[in-house]
PDB file of C-alpha atoms in Angstrom:
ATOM      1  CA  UNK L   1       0.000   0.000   0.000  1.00  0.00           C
ATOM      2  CA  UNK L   2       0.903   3.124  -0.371  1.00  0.00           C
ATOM      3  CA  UNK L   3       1.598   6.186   2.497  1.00  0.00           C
ATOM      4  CA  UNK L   4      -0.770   8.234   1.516  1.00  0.00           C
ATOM      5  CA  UNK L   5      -3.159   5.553   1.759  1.00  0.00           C
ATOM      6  CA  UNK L   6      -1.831   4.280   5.158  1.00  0.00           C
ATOM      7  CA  UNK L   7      -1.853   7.824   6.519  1.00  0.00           C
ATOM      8  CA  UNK L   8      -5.605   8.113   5.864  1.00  0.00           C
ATOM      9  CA  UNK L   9      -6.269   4.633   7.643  1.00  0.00           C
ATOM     10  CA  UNK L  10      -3.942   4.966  10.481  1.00  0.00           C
ATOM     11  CA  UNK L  11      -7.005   6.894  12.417  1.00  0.00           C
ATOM     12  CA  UNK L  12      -9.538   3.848  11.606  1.00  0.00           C
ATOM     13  CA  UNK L  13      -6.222   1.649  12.621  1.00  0.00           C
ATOM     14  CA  UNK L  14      -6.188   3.624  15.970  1.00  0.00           C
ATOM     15  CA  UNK L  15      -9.895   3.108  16.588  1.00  0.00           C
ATOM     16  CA  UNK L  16     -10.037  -0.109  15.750  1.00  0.00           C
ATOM     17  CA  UNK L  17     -12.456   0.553  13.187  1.00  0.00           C
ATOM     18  CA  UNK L  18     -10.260  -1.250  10.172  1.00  0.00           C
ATOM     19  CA  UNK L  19     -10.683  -5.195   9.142  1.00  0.00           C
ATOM     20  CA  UNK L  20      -8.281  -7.532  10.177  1.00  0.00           C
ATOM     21  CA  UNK L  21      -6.593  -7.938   6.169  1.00  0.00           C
ATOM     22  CA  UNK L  22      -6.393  -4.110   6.472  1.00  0.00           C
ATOM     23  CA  UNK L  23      -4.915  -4.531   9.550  1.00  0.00           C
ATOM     24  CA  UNK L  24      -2.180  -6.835   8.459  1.00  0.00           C
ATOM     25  CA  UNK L  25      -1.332  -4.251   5.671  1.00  0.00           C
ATOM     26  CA  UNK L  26      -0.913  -1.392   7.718  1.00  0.00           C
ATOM     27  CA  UNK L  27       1.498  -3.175  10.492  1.00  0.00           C
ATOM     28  CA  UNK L  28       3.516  -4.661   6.938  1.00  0.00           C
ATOM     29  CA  UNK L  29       3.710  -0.793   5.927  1.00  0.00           C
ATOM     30  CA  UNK L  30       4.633   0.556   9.321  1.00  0.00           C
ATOM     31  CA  UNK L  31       6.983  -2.645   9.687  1.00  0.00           C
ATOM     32  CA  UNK L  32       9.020  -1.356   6.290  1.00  0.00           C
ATOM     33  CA  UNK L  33       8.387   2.468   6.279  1.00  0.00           C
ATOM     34  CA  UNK L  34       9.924   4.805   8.764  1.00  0.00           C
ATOM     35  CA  UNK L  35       8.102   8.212   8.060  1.00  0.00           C
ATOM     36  CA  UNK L  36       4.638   6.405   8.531  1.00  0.00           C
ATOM     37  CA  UNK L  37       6.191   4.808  11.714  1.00  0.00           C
ATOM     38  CA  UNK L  38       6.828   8.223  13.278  1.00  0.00           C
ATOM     39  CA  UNK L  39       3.514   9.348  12.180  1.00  0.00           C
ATOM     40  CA  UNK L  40       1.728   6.625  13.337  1.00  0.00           C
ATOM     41  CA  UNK L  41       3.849   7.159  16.779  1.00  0.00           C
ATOM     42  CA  UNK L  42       2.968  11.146  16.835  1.00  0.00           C
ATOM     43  CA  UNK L  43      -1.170   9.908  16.698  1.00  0.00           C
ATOM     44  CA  UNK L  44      -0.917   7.742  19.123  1.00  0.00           C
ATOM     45  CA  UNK L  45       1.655   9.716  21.854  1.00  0.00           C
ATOM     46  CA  UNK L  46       4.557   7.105  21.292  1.00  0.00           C
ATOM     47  CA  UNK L  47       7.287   9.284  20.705  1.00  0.00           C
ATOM     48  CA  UNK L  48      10.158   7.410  21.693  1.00  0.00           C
ATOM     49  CA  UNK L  49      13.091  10.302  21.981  1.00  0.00           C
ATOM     50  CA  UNK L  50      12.123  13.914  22.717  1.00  0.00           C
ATOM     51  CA  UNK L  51      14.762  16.148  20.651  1.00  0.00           C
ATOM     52  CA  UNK L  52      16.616  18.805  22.378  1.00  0.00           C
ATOM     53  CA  UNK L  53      16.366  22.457  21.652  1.00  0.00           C
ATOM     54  CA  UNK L  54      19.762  24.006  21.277  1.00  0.00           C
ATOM     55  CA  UNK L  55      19.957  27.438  23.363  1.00  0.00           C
ATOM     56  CA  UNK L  56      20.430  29.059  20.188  1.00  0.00           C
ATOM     57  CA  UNK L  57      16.926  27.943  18.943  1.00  0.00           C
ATOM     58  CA  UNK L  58      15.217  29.398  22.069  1.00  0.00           C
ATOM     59  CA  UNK L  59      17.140  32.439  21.550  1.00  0.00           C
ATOM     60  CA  UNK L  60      15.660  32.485  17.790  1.00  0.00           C
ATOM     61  CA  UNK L  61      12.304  31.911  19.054  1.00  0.00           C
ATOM     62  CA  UNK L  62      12.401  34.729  21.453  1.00  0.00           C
ATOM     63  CA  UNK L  63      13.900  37.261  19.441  1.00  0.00           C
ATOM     64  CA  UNK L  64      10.747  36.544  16.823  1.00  0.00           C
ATOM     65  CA  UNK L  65       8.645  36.983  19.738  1.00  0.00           C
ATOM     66  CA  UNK L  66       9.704  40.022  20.226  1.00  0.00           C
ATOM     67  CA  UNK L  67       9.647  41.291  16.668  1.00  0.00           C
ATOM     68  CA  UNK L  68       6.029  39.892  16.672  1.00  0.00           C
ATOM     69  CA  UNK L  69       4.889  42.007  19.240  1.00  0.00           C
ATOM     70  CA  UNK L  70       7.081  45.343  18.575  1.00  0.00           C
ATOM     71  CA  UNK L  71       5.071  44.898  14.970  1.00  0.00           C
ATOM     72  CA  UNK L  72       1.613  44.115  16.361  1.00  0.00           C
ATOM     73  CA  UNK L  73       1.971  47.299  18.594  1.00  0.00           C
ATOM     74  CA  UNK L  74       3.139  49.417  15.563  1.00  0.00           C
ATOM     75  CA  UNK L  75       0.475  48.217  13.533  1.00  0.00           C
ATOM     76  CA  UNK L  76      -2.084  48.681  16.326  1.00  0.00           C
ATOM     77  CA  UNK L  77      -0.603  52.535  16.630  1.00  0.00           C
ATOM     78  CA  UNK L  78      -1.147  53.364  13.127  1.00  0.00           C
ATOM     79  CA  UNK L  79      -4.599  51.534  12.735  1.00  0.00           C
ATOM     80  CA  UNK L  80      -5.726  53.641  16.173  1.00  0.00           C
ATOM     81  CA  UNK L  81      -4.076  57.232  14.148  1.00  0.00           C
ATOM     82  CA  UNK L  82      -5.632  56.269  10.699  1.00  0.00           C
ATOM     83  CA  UNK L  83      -9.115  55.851  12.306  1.00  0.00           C
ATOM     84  CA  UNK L  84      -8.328  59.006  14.211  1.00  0.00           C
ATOM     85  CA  UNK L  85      -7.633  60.849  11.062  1.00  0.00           C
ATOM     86  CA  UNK L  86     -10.630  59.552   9.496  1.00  0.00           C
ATOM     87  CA  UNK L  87     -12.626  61.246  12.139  1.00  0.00           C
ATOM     88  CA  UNK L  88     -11.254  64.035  12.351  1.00  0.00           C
ATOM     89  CA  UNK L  89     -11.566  64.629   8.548  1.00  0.00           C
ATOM     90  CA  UNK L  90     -15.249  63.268   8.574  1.00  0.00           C
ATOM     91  CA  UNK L  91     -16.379  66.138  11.309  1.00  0.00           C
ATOM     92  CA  UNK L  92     -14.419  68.867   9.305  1.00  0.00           C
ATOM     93  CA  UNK L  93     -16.137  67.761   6.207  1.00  0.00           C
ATOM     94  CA  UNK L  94     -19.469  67.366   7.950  1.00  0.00           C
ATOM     95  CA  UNK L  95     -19.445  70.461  10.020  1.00  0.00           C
ATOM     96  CA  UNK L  96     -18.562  72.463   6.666  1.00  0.00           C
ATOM     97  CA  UNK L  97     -21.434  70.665   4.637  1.00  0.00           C
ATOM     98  CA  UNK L  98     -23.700  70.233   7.260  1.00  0.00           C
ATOM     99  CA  UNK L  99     -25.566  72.549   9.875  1.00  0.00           C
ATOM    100  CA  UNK L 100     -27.974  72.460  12.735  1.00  0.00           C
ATOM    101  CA  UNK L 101     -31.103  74.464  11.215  1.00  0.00           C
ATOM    102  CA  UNK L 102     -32.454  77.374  13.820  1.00  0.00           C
ATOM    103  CA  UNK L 103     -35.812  78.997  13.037  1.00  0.00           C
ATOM    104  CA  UNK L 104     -34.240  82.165  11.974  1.00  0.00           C
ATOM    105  CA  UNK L 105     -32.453  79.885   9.271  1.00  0.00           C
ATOM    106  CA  UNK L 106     -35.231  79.690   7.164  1.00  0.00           C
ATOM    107  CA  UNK L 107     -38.148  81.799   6.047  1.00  0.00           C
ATOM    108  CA  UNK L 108     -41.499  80.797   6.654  1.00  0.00           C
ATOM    109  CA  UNK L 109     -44.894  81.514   4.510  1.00  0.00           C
ATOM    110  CA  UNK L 110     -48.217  80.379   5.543  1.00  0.00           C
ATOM    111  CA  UNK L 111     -51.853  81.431   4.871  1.00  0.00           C
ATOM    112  CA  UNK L 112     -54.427  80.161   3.239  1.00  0.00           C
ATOM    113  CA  UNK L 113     -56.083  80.374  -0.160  1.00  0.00           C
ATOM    114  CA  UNK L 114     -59.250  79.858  -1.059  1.00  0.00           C
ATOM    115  CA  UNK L 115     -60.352  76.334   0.604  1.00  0.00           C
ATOM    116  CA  UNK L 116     -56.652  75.548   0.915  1.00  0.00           C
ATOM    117  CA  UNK L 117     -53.978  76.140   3.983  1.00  0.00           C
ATOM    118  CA  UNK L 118     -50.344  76.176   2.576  1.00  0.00           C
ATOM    119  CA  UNK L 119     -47.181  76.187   4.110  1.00  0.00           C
ATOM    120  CA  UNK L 120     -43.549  76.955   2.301  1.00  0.00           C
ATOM    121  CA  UNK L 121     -40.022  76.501   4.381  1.00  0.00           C
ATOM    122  CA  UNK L 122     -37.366  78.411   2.162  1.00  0.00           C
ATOM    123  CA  UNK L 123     -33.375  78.083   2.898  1.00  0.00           C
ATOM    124  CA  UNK L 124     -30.755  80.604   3.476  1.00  0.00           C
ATOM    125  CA  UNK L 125     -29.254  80.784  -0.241  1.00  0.00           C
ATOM    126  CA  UNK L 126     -26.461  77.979  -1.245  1.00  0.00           C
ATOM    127  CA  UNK L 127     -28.219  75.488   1.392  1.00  0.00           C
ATOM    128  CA  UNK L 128     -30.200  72.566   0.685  1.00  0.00           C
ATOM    129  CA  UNK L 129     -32.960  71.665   3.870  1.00  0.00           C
ATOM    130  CA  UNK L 130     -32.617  67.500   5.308  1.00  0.00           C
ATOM    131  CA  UNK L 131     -35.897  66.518   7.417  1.00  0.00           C
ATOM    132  CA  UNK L 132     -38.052  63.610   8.741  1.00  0.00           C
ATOM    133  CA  UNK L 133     -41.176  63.355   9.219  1.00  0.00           C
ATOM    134  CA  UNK L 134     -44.728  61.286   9.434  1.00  0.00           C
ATOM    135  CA  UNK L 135     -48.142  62.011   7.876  1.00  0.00           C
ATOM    136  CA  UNK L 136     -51.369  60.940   9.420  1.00  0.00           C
ATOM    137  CA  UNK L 137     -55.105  62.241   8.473  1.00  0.00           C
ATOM    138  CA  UNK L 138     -54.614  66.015   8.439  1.00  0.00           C
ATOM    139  CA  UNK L 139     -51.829  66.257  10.604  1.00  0.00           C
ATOM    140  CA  UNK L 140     -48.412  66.678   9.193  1.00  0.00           C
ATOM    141  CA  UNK L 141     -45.400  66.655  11.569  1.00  0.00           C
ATOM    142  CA  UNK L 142     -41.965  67.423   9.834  1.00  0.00           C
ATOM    143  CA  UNK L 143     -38.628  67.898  11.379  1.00  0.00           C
ATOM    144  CA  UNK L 144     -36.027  70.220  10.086  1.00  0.00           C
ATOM    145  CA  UNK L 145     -32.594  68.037  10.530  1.00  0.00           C
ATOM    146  CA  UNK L 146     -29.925  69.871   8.588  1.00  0.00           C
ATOM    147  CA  UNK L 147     -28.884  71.943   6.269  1.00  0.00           C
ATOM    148  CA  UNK L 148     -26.228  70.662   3.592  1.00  0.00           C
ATOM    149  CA  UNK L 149     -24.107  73.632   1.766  1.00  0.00           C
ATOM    150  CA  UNK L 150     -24.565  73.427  -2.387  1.00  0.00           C
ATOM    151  CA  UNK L 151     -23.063  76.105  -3.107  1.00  0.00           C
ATOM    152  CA  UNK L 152     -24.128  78.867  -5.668  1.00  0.00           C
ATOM    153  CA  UNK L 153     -27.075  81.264  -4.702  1.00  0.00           C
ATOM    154  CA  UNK L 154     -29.968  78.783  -5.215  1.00  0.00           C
ATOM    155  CA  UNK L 155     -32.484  78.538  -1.719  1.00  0.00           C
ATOM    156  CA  UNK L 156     -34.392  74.979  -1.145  1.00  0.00           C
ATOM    157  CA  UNK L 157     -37.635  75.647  -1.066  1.00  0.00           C
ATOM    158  CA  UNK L 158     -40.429  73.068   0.399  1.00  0.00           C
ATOM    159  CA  UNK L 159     -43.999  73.661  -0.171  1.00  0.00           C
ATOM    160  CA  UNK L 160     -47.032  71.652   0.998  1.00  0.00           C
ATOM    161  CA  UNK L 161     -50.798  72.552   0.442  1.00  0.00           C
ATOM    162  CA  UNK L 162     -53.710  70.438   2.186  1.00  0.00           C
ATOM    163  CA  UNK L 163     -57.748  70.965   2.294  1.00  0.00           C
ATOM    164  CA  UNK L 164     -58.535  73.339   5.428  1.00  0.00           C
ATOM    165  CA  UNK L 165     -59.911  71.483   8.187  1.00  0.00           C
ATOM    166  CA  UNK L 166     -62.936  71.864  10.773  1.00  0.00           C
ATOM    167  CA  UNK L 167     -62.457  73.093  14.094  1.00  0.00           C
ATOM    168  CA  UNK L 168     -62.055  69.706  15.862  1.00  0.00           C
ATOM    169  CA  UNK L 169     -60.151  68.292  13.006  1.00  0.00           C
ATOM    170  CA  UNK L 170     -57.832  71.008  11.484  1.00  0.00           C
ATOM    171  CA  UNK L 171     -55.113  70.727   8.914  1.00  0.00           C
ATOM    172  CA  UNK L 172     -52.052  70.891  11.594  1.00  0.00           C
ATOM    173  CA  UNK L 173     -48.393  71.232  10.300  1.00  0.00           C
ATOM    174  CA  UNK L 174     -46.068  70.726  12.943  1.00  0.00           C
ATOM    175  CA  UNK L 175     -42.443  72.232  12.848  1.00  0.00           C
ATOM    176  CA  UNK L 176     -39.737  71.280  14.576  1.00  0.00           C
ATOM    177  CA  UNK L 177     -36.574  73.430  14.815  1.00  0.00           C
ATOM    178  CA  UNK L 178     -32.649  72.903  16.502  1.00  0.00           C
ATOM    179  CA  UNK L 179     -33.817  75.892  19.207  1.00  0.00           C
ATOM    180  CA  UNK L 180     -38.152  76.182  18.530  1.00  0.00           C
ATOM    181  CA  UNK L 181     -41.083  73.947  17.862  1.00  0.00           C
ATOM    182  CA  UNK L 182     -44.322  75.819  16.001  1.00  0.00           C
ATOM    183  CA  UNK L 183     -48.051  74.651  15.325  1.00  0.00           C
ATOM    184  CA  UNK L 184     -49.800  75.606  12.081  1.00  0.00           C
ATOM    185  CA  UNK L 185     -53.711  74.946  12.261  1.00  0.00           C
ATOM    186  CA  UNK L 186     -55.612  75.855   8.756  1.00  0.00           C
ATOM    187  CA  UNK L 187     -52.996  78.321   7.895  1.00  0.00           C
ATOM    188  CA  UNK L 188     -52.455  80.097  11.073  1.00  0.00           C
ATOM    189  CA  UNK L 189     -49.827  79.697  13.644  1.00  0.00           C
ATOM    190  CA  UNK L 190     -51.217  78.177  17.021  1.00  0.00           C
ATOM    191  CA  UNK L 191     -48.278  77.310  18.919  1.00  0.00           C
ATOM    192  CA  UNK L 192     -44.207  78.574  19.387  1.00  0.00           C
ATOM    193  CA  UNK L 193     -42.084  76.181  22.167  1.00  0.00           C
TER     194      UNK L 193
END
């Protein structure tokens, strides 16, 4: 037989798992072959003779020890500055595109025309508005999250226009701001926090 094929019963062999003509072929092969001998002996924990280390060896090994760890901390340092970096360029280039919106940031037109309420938000020019919001049954609650710098003169402008309500159930826009909160109820404010 060959090793490789010995080497892949030797396991079964170990077990006991194997048939007794495989049996006799694997102690022929270990009888005749010394690298499946030692392999065999490795499985099982019958290494006869432990081989020294020469002091130079150890010294080998520890000197790669410590060249292991002097270049995990080096590459530790420079992964901790590179995210660093990263941060610090991400909040320069958000704090120069981005900005907290304050009511006076915007200009505000409401009214109402004909059987209509409207509402329009417009930017400071160059800016671009970001918001949230939810819509249920004549209530409209929007949140102003940022403005994002676009450059040139251009203003953002956001319009909405809704049937006027009744008195119990009113079209309602509600606005919230960085500093304010305000309540528009059929085209007239209601409410500043």
């Amino acid at each position: 037989m060959k090793c490789e094929m010995i080497r892949d019963l030797l396991p079964l062999y170990i077990d006991g798992l194997t048939s007794e003509e495989s049996n006799e072929e694997i102690e022929k092969h270990l009888r005749t072959c010394k690298e499946c001998r030692i392999y065999y002996q490795e499985m099982t924990g019958e290494i006869q003779s432990a081989t020294p280390i020469s002091d130079e060896e150890i010294q080998d090994v520890e000197l790669l020890r410590k060249i292991k760890k002097r270049n995990r901390r080096k590459v530790a340092g420079l992964l901790a500055a590179s995210i660093l970096v990263v941060v610090i360029v991400l909040s320069f280039v958000f704090s120069q595109t981005y900005s907290r919106v304050k009511f006076e940031d915007v200009q505000i037109d409401y009214g109402v025309r004909g059987d209509k309420a409207y509402l329009s938000i417009e930017s400071e020019p160059g800016y671009e508005l970001w918001f949230s919001g939810s819509v249920s049954e004549n209530e409209s609650i929007l949140k102003i999250l940022s403005a994002r710098k676009i450059g040139g003169s251009g203003k953002d402008i956001m319009r909405w226009e809704d049937e006027l309500g009744t008195e119990d159930n009113p079209c309602r826009w509600t606005i919230e701001f960085q500093d304010k909160t305000i309540v528009i109820e059929n085209g007239e404010l209601v409410e500043e926090k």
